[in-house]
């Protein structure tokens, strides 16, 4: 069976990673969460007080950042490592979420991340989710999916996820953060969030996870045969 690249883009918190992980599992492909890379870089910048508006400081800092994905032996989950430290949990914090869109808008940061993402896709057999996967990272991806969902549904989903880790988080904070990220992600100068013209739109406001997976797998099957 033909091995392909599946590019999944879309707005914040509309279930891209859930779908991407499930598709990768069903297809026997690797899954790469490109947002985790921007989050890990943001964590590094915050910890090391790197001013991301200072081009030289960013370039120097990127020289000292090594990212890789490893599979957790206990649960099989793919986790991101920043300079050999597992930061999968830390990068989901609201402190990182508040700054990640600003960091992801920096040209040098994008070049750094995109180069690694393209390398990971060399052998195909990959599902990657993000904001520019179908437009910039893999413009020739065989299958491009663009996901969306109603705003209230997205806020509710992300709130549920975050409140489990931090009971002090409020729904207003989450709503504000999602709105701000969407705005920055779609208005930045470098690789703004856009639906690739060949991308298939999946609005999952009223779809269960099973339904959206079925839909996406059907699209993949039409291509792989
Ligand atoms: O998917 P996520 O919420 O983990 O992404 C975190 C941030 O990184 C988000 O605000 C947009 C940015 N991002 C990006 O600019 N390009 C990508 N390919 C993936 C994420």
PDB file of C-alpha atoms and ligand atoms in Angstrom:
ATOM      1  CA  UNK A   1       0.000   0.000   0.000  1.00  0.00           C
ATOM      2  CA  UNK A   2       1.200   3.469  -0.936  1.00  0.00           C
ATOM      3  CA  UNK A   3       2.588   5.436   2.029  1.00  0.00           C
ATOM      4  CA  UNK A   4       1.571   9.064   2.141  1.00  0.00           C
ATOM      5  CA  UNK A   5       1.963  12.290   4.096  1.00  0.00           C
ATOM      6  CA  UNK A   6      -1.132  13.462   5.942  1.00  0.00           C
ATOM      7  CA  UNK A   7      -1.087  17.181   6.791  1.00  0.00           C
ATOM      8  CA  UNK A   8      -3.631  18.369   9.333  1.00  0.00           C
ATOM      9  CA  UNK A   9      -4.005  22.093   9.929  1.00  0.00           C
ATOM     10  CA  UNK A  10      -6.589  24.230  11.626  1.00  0.00           C
ATOM     11  CA  UNK A  11      -7.512  26.509  14.483  1.00  0.00           C
ATOM     12  CA  UNK A  12      -6.333  26.074  18.064  1.00  0.00           C
ATOM     13  CA  UNK A  13      -8.108  23.454  20.134  1.00  0.00           C
ATOM     14  CA  UNK A  14     -10.283  21.930  17.471  1.00  0.00           C
ATOM     15  CA  UNK A  15      -9.064  18.382  17.896  1.00  0.00           C
ATOM     16  CA  UNK A  16      -6.249  18.234  15.357  1.00  0.00           C
ATOM     17  CA  UNK A  17      -3.903  16.241  17.539  1.00  0.00           C
ATOM     18  CA  UNK A  18      -6.597  13.790  18.622  1.00  0.00           C
ATOM     19  CA  UNK A  19      -7.432  13.021  15.011  1.00  0.00           C
ATOM     20  CA  UNK A  20      -3.790  12.975  13.932  1.00  0.00           C
ATOM     21  CA  UNK A  21      -2.815  10.501  16.673  1.00  0.00           C
ATOM     22  CA  UNK A  22      -5.722   8.187  15.907  1.00  0.00           C
ATOM     23  CA  UNK A  23      -5.043   8.283  12.170  1.00  0.00           C
ATOM     24  CA  UNK A  24      -1.359   7.530  12.690  1.00  0.00           C
ATOM     25  CA  UNK A  25      -2.260   4.552  14.849  1.00  0.00           C
ATOM     26  CA  UNK A  26      -4.754   3.151  12.354  1.00  0.00           C
ATOM     27  CA  UNK A  27      -2.435   3.656   9.393  1.00  0.00           C
ATOM     28  CA  UNK A  28       0.704   2.481  11.209  1.00  0.00           C
ATOM     29  CA  UNK A  29       2.345   5.864  10.559  1.00  0.00           C
ATOM     30  CA  UNK A  30       4.412   8.095  12.805  1.00  0.00           C
ATOM     31  CA  UNK A  31       2.677  11.049  14.428  1.00  0.00           C
ATOM     32  CA  UNK A  32       4.358  14.415  14.806  1.00  0.00           C
ATOM     33  CA  UNK A  33       2.873  17.265  16.817  1.00  0.00           C
ATOM     34  CA  UNK A  34       4.512  20.303  15.234  1.00  0.00           C
ATOM     35  CA  UNK A  35       2.962  22.657  17.796  1.00  0.00           C
ATOM     36  CA  UNK A  36       4.931  20.821  20.500  1.00  0.00           C
ATOM     37  CA  UNK A  37       8.122  22.025  18.811  1.00  0.00           C
ATOM     38  CA  UNK A  38       7.046  25.683  18.992  1.00  0.00           C
ATOM     39  CA  UNK A  39       5.951  25.145  22.568  1.00  0.00           C
ATOM     40  CA  UNK A  40       9.282  23.566  23.547  1.00  0.00           C
ATOM     41  CA  UNK A  41      11.211  26.461  21.977  1.00  0.00           C
ATOM     42  CA  UNK A  42       8.958  28.872  23.898  1.00  0.00           C
ATOM     43  CA  UNK A  43       9.653  27.019  27.140  1.00  0.00           C
ATOM     44  CA  UNK A  44      13.381  27.285  26.490  1.00  0.00           C
ATOM     45  CA  UNK A  45      13.109  31.034  25.747  1.00  0.00           C
ATOM     46  CA  UNK A  46      11.075  31.671  28.896  1.00  0.00           C
ATOM     47  CA  UNK A  47      13.415  29.687  31.113  1.00  0.00           C
ATOM     48  CA  UNK A  48      16.513  31.324  29.686  1.00  0.00           C
ATOM     49  CA  UNK A  49      15.088  34.835  29.401  1.00  0.00           C
ATOM     50  CA  UNK A  50      15.647  34.956  25.663  1.00  0.00           C
ATOM     51  CA  UNK A  51      14.145  38.092  24.108  1.00  0.00           C
ATOM     52  CA  UNK A  52      12.443  36.768  20.967  1.00  0.00           C
ATOM     53  CA  UNK A  53      12.315  40.208  19.432  1.00  0.00           C
ATOM     54  CA  UNK A  54      16.120  40.225  19.366  1.00  0.00           C
ATOM     55  CA  UNK A  55      17.185  38.404  16.177  1.00  0.00           C
ATOM     56  CA  UNK A  56      20.719  37.664  17.341  1.00  0.00           C
ATOM     57  CA  UNK A  57      19.556  36.400  20.735  1.00  0.00           C
ATOM     58  CA  UNK A  58      17.099  34.059  19.013  1.00  0.00           C
ATOM     59  CA  UNK A  59      19.703  32.733  16.609  1.00  0.00           C
ATOM     60  CA  UNK A  60      22.162  32.091  19.444  1.00  0.00           C
ATOM     61  CA  UNK A  61      19.513  30.384  21.544  1.00  0.00           C
ATOM     62  CA  UNK A  62      18.395  28.121  18.692  1.00  0.00           C
ATOM     63  CA  UNK A  63      21.972  26.852  18.408  1.00  0.00           C
ATOM     64  CA  UNK A  64      21.549  25.419  21.896  1.00  0.00           C
ATOM     65  CA  UNK A  65      18.215  23.743  21.360  1.00  0.00           C
ATOM     66  CA  UNK A  66      17.849  20.131  20.420  1.00  0.00           C
ATOM     67  CA  UNK A  67      14.392  18.692  20.027  1.00  0.00           C
ATOM     68  CA  UNK A  68      13.372  15.134  19.531  1.00  0.00           C
ATOM     69  CA  UNK A  69      10.368  12.904  19.821  1.00  0.00           C
ATOM     70  CA  UNK A  70      10.539   9.618  21.721  1.00  0.00           C
ATOM     71  CA  UNK A  71       7.954   6.997  22.432  1.00  0.00           C
ATOM     72  CA  UNK A  72       6.982   6.480  26.068  1.00  0.00           C
ATOM     73  CA  UNK A  73       7.665   2.802  26.719  1.00  0.00           C
ATOM     74  CA  UNK A  74       4.809   2.488  29.202  1.00  0.00           C
ATOM     75  CA  UNK A  75       1.906   3.961  27.255  1.00  0.00           C
ATOM     76  CA  UNK A  76       3.245   4.230  23.707  1.00  0.00           C
ATOM     77  CA  UNK A  77       2.652   8.000  23.616  1.00  0.00           C
ATOM     78  CA  UNK A  78       5.081  10.083  21.547  1.00  0.00           C
ATOM     79  CA  UNK A  79       6.628  12.747  23.768  1.00  0.00           C
ATOM     80  CA  UNK A  80       8.823  15.722  23.026  1.00  0.00           C
ATOM     81  CA  UNK A  81      12.289  16.152  24.528  1.00  0.00           C
ATOM     82  CA  UNK A  82      14.067  19.479  24.883  1.00  0.00           C
ATOM     83  CA  UNK A  83      17.809  18.914  25.242  1.00  0.00           C
ATOM     84  CA  UNK A  84      17.159  15.395  26.549  1.00  0.00           C
ATOM     85  CA  UNK A  85      14.500  16.486  29.047  1.00  0.00           C
ATOM     86  CA  UNK A  86      10.966  15.231  28.664  1.00  0.00           C
ATOM     87  CA  UNK A  87       8.898  18.428  28.483  1.00  0.00           C
ATOM     88  CA  UNK A  88       5.681  16.952  27.091  1.00  0.00           C
ATOM     89  CA  UNK A  89       3.755  17.932  30.222  1.00  0.00           C
ATOM     90  CA  UNK A  90       5.388  21.306  30.899  1.00  0.00           C
ATOM     91  CA  UNK A  91       4.743  22.683  27.413  1.00  0.00           C
ATOM     92  CA  UNK A  92       0.955  22.337  27.858  1.00  0.00           C
ATOM     93  CA  UNK A  93       0.975  24.893  30.670  1.00  0.00           C
ATOM     94  CA  UNK A  94      -0.921  28.152  30.161  1.00  0.00           C
ATOM     95  CA  UNK A  95       2.331  30.090  30.756  1.00  0.00           C
ATOM     96  CA  UNK A  96       3.712  28.565  27.563  1.00  0.00           C
ATOM     97  CA  UNK A  97       0.370  28.847  25.722  1.00  0.00           C
ATOM     98  CA  UNK A  98       0.288  32.567  26.437  1.00  0.00           C
ATOM     99  CA  UNK A  99       3.555  33.195  24.618  1.00  0.00           C
ATOM    100  CA  UNK A 100       3.820  30.458  22.018  1.00  0.00           C
ATOM    101  CA  UNK A 101       2.057  32.324  19.213  1.00  0.00           C
ATOM    102  CA  UNK A 102       4.499  35.223  19.555  1.00  0.00           C
ATOM    103  CA  UNK A 103       7.468  32.862  19.448  1.00  0.00           C
ATOM    104  CA  UNK A 104       5.990  30.884  16.550  1.00  0.00           C
ATOM    105  CA  UNK A 105       5.726  34.119  14.550  1.00  0.00           C
ATOM    106  CA  UNK A 106       9.520  34.609  14.627  1.00  0.00           C
ATOM    107  CA  UNK A 107      11.059  33.798  11.231  1.00  0.00           C
ATOM    108  CA  UNK A 108      14.190  32.075  12.563  1.00  0.00           C
ATOM    109  CA  UNK A 109      12.106  29.910  14.893  1.00  0.00           C
ATOM    110  CA  UNK A 110       9.889  28.812  12.015  1.00  0.00           C
ATOM    111  CA  UNK A 111      12.864  27.991   9.814  1.00  0.00           C
ATOM    112  CA  UNK A 112      14.370  25.963  12.637  1.00  0.00           C
ATOM    113  CA  UNK A 113      11.163  23.978  13.204  1.00  0.00           C
ATOM    114  CA  UNK A 114      10.184  23.548   9.548  1.00  0.00           C
ATOM    115  CA  UNK A 115      13.606  22.112   8.609  1.00  0.00           C
ATOM    116  CA  UNK A 116      13.221  19.417  11.269  1.00  0.00           C
ATOM    117  CA  UNK A 117       9.639  18.697  10.311  1.00  0.00           C
ATOM    118  CA  UNK A 118      10.569  18.217   6.661  1.00  0.00           C
ATOM    119  CA  UNK A 119      13.333  15.824   7.671  1.00  0.00           C
ATOM    120  CA  UNK A 120      10.863  13.756   9.685  1.00  0.00           C
ATOM    121  CA  UNK A 121       8.628  13.455   6.620  1.00  0.00           C
ATOM    122  CA  UNK A 122      11.327  12.283   4.214  1.00  0.00           C
ATOM    123  CA  UNK A 123      10.228   8.663   4.336  1.00  0.00           C
ATOM    124  CA  UNK A 124       6.498   9.515   4.234  1.00  0.00           C
ATOM    125  CA  UNK A 125       4.179   7.380   6.377  1.00  0.00           C
ATOM    126  CA  UNK A 126       3.612  10.367   8.650  1.00  0.00           C
ATOM    127  CA  UNK A 127       0.706  12.342  10.071  1.00  0.00           C
ATOM    128  CA  UNK A 128       1.651  15.843  11.170  1.00  0.00           C
ATOM    129  CA  UNK A 129      -0.610  18.468  12.661  1.00  0.00           C
ATOM    130  CA  UNK A 130      -0.078  22.218  12.956  1.00  0.00           C
ATOM    131  CA  UNK A 131      -0.891  25.476  11.209  1.00  0.00           C
ATOM    132  CA  UNK A 132       1.256  25.465   8.058  1.00  0.00           C
ATOM    133  CA  UNK A 133       1.780  21.780   7.367  1.00  0.00           C
ATOM    134  CA  UNK A 134      -0.224  21.622   4.145  1.00  0.00           C
ATOM    135  CA  UNK A 135       0.840  25.077   2.979  1.00  0.00           C
ATOM    136  CA  UNK A 136       4.540  25.326   3.855  1.00  0.00           C
ATOM    137  CA  UNK A 137       6.013  22.204   5.435  1.00  0.00           C
ATOM    138  CA  UNK A 138       4.579  19.643   3.009  1.00  0.00           C
ATOM    139  CA  UNK A 139       2.977  21.533   0.131  1.00  0.00           C
ATOM    140  CA  UNK A 140       2.927  18.254  -1.805  1.00  0.00           C
ATOM    141  CA  UNK A 141       1.277  16.208   0.947  1.00  0.00           C
ATOM    142  CA  UNK A 142      -1.025  13.643  -0.625  1.00  0.00           C
ATOM    143  CA  UNK A 143      -3.777  14.339   1.913  1.00  0.00           C
ATOM    144  CA  UNK A 144      -4.466  17.734   3.473  1.00  0.00           C
ATOM    145  CA  UNK A 145      -7.144  18.211   6.083  1.00  0.00           C
ATOM    146  CA  UNK A 146      -8.216  21.554   7.542  1.00  0.00           C
ATOM    147  CA  UNK A 147     -10.097  21.343  10.820  1.00  0.00           C
ATOM    148  CA  UNK A 148     -12.481  23.697  12.452  1.00  0.00           C
ATOM    149  CA  UNK A 149     -15.163  23.706  15.153  1.00  0.00           C
ATOM    150  CA  UNK A 150     -17.413  26.293  16.781  1.00  0.00           C
ATOM    151  CA  UNK A 151     -15.628  28.612  19.134  1.00  0.00           C
ATOM    152  CA  UNK A 152     -17.639  27.692  22.235  1.00  0.00           C
ATOM    153  CA  UNK A 153     -16.981  24.004  21.652  1.00  0.00           C
ATOM    154  CA  UNK A 154     -13.250  24.596  21.300  1.00  0.00           C
ATOM    155  CA  UNK A 155     -13.109  26.660  24.510  1.00  0.00           C
ATOM    156  CA  UNK A 156     -15.014  24.017  26.421  1.00  0.00           C
ATOM    157  CA  UNK A 157     -12.751  21.207  25.186  1.00  0.00           C
ATOM    158  CA  UNK A 158      -9.516  23.034  26.020  1.00  0.00           C
ATOM    159  CA  UNK A 159     -10.858  24.157  29.406  1.00  0.00           C
ATOM    160  CA  UNK A 160     -11.648  20.554  30.365  1.00  0.00           C
ATOM    161  CA  UNK A 161      -8.115  19.528  29.409  1.00  0.00           C
ATOM    162  CA  UNK A 162      -6.398  22.337  31.326  1.00  0.00           C
ATOM    163  CA  UNK A 163      -8.515  22.315  34.457  1.00  0.00           C
ATOM    164  CA  UNK A 164      -7.480  18.731  35.137  1.00  0.00           C
ATOM    165  CA  UNK A 165      -3.915  19.940  35.574  1.00  0.00           C
ATOM    166  CA  UNK A 166      -4.661  23.314  37.123  1.00  0.00           C
ATOM    167  CA  UNK A 167      -7.952  23.717  39.023  1.00  0.00           C
ATOM    168  CA  UNK A 168      -7.436  27.506  39.209  1.00  0.00           C
ATOM    169  CA  UNK A 169      -7.728  28.041  35.487  1.00  0.00           C
ATOM    170  CA  UNK A 170     -10.897  29.870  34.410  1.00  0.00           C
ATOM    171  CA  UNK A 171     -12.973  29.438  31.280  1.00  0.00           C
ATOM    172  CA  UNK A 172     -12.524  33.170  30.519  1.00  0.00           C
ATOM    173  CA  UNK A 173      -8.736  32.804  30.535  1.00  0.00           C
ATOM    174  CA  UNK A 174      -8.950  29.858  28.175  1.00  0.00           C
ATOM    175  CA  UNK A 175     -11.344  31.679  25.829  1.00  0.00           C
ATOM    176  CA  UNK A 176      -9.076  34.712  25.760  1.00  0.00           C
ATOM    177  CA  UNK A 177      -6.002  32.608  25.067  1.00  0.00           C
ATOM    178  CA  UNK A 178      -7.638  30.730  22.183  1.00  0.00           C
ATOM    179  CA  UNK A 179      -8.898  33.955  20.636  1.00  0.00           C
ATOM    180  CA  UNK A 180      -5.481  35.594  20.938  1.00  0.00           C
ATOM    181  CA  UNK A 181      -3.650  32.596  19.452  1.00  0.00           C
ATOM    182  CA  UNK A 182      -6.038  32.348  16.513  1.00  0.00           C
ATOM    183  CA  UNK A 183      -5.569  36.036  15.843  1.00  0.00           C
ATOM    184  CA  UNK A 184      -1.760  35.927  15.941  1.00  0.00           C
ATOM    185  CA  UNK A 185      -1.537  32.608  14.063  1.00  0.00           C
ATOM    186  CA  UNK A 186      -3.681  33.844  11.198  1.00  0.00           C
ATOM    187  CA  UNK A 187      -2.293  37.383  10.994  1.00  0.00           C
ATOM    188  CA  UNK A 188       1.468  36.861  11.287  1.00  0.00           C
ATOM    189  CA  UNK A 189       3.697  37.803   8.366  1.00  0.00           C
ATOM    190  CA  UNK A 190       5.503  34.456   8.101  1.00  0.00           C
ATOM    191  CA  UNK A 191       3.403  31.409   7.152  1.00  0.00           C
ATOM    192  CA  UNK A 192       0.049  32.530   8.539  1.00  0.00           C
ATOM    193  CA  UNK A 193      -2.616  29.920   9.155  1.00  0.00           C
ATOM    194  CA  UNK A 194      -4.449  29.336   5.868  1.00  0.00           C
ATOM    195  CA  UNK A 195      -6.517  26.528   4.469  1.00  0.00           C
ATOM    196  CA  UNK A 196      -4.535  25.018   1.579  1.00  0.00           C
ATOM    197  CA  UNK A 197      -6.667  25.048  -1.532  1.00  0.00           C
ATOM    198  CA  UNK A 198      -6.619  21.258  -1.856  1.00  0.00           C
ATOM    199  CA  UNK A 199      -7.406  20.722   1.833  1.00  0.00           C
ATOM    200  CA  UNK A 200     -10.586  18.936   2.819  1.00  0.00           C
ATOM    201  CA  UNK A 201     -12.494  20.852   5.489  1.00  0.00           C
ATOM    202  CA  UNK A 202     -13.660  18.902   8.531  1.00  0.00           C
ATOM    203  CA  UNK A 203     -15.907  20.798  10.940  1.00  0.00           C
ATOM    204  CA  UNK A 204     -16.174  18.592  14.002  1.00  0.00           C
ATOM    205  CA  UNK A 205     -18.561  20.725  16.062  1.00  0.00           C
ATOM    206  CA  UNK A 206     -21.169  17.997  15.788  1.00  0.00           C
ATOM    207  CA  UNK A 207     -18.966  14.995  15.097  1.00  0.00           C
ATOM    208  CA  UNK A 208     -17.832  12.387  17.581  1.00  0.00           C
ATOM    209  CA  UNK A 209     -14.169  11.371  17.548  1.00  0.00           C
ATOM    210  CA  UNK A 210     -15.165   8.093  15.907  1.00  0.00           C
ATOM    211  CA  UNK A 211     -17.089   9.874  13.171  1.00  0.00           C
ATOM    212  CA  UNK A 212     -14.285  12.253  12.325  1.00  0.00           C
ATOM    213  CA  UNK A 213     -11.745   9.424  12.322  1.00  0.00           C
ATOM    214  CA  UNK A 214     -13.911   7.379   9.962  1.00  0.00           C
ATOM    215  CA  UNK A 215     -14.242  10.328   7.622  1.00  0.00           C
ATOM    216  CA  UNK A 216     -10.503  11.019   7.604  1.00  0.00           C
ATOM    217  CA  UNK A 217      -9.533   7.377   7.136  1.00  0.00           C
ATOM    218  CA  UNK A 218     -11.853   7.162   4.167  1.00  0.00           C
ATOM    219  CA  UNK A 219     -10.073  10.136   2.612  1.00  0.00           C
ATOM    220  CA  UNK A 220      -6.711   8.433   3.216  1.00  0.00           C
ATOM    221  CA  UNK A 221      -7.919   5.139   1.803  1.00  0.00           C
ATOM    222  CA  UNK A 222      -9.077   6.840  -1.382  1.00  0.00           C
ATOM    223  CA  UNK A 223      -5.464   7.843  -1.932  1.00  0.00           C
ATOM    224  CA  UNK A 224      -3.500   4.858  -0.650  1.00  0.00           C
ATOM    225  CA  UNK A 225      -5.823   2.369  -2.343  1.00  0.00           C
TER     226      UNK A 225
HETATM  227  O1  LIG B   1      -1.176  23.180  18.101  1.00  0.00           O
HETATM  228  P1  LIG B   1      -0.688  23.909  19.338  1.00  0.00           P
HETATM  229  O2  LIG B   1      -1.765  24.635  20.074  1.00  0.00           O
HETATM  230  O3  LIG B   1       0.135  23.062  20.242  1.00  0.00           O
HETATM  231  O4  LIG B   1       0.302  25.021  18.753  1.00  0.00           O
HETATM  232  C1  LIG B   1       0.965  25.921  19.591  1.00  0.00           C
HETATM  233  C2  LIG B   1       1.249  27.219  18.864  1.00  0.00           C
HETATM  234  O5  LIG B   1       2.253  27.015  17.883  1.00  0.00           O
HETATM  235  C3  LIG B   1       0.053  27.858  18.155  1.00  0.00           C
HETATM  236  O6  LIG B   1      -0.289  29.092  18.739  1.00  0.00           O
HETATM  237  C4  LIG B   1       0.502  28.088  16.758  1.00  0.00           C
HETATM  238  C5  LIG B   1       1.899  27.620  16.665  1.00  0.00           C
HETATM  239  N1  LIG B   1       2.098  26.653  15.583  1.00  0.00           N
HETATM  240  C6  LIG B   1       2.517  27.156  14.368  1.00  0.00           C
HETATM  241  O7  LIG B   1       2.631  28.359  14.211  1.00  0.00           O
HETATM  242  N2  LIG B   1       2.780  26.304  13.354  1.00  0.00           N
HETATM  243  C7  LIG B   1       2.632  24.983  13.502  1.00  0.00           C
HETATM  244  N3  LIG B   1       2.919  24.174  12.480  1.00  0.00           N
HETATM  245  C8  LIG B   1       2.179  24.458  14.729  1.00  0.00           C
HETATM  246  C9  LIG B   1       1.910  25.334  15.753  1.00  0.00           C
END
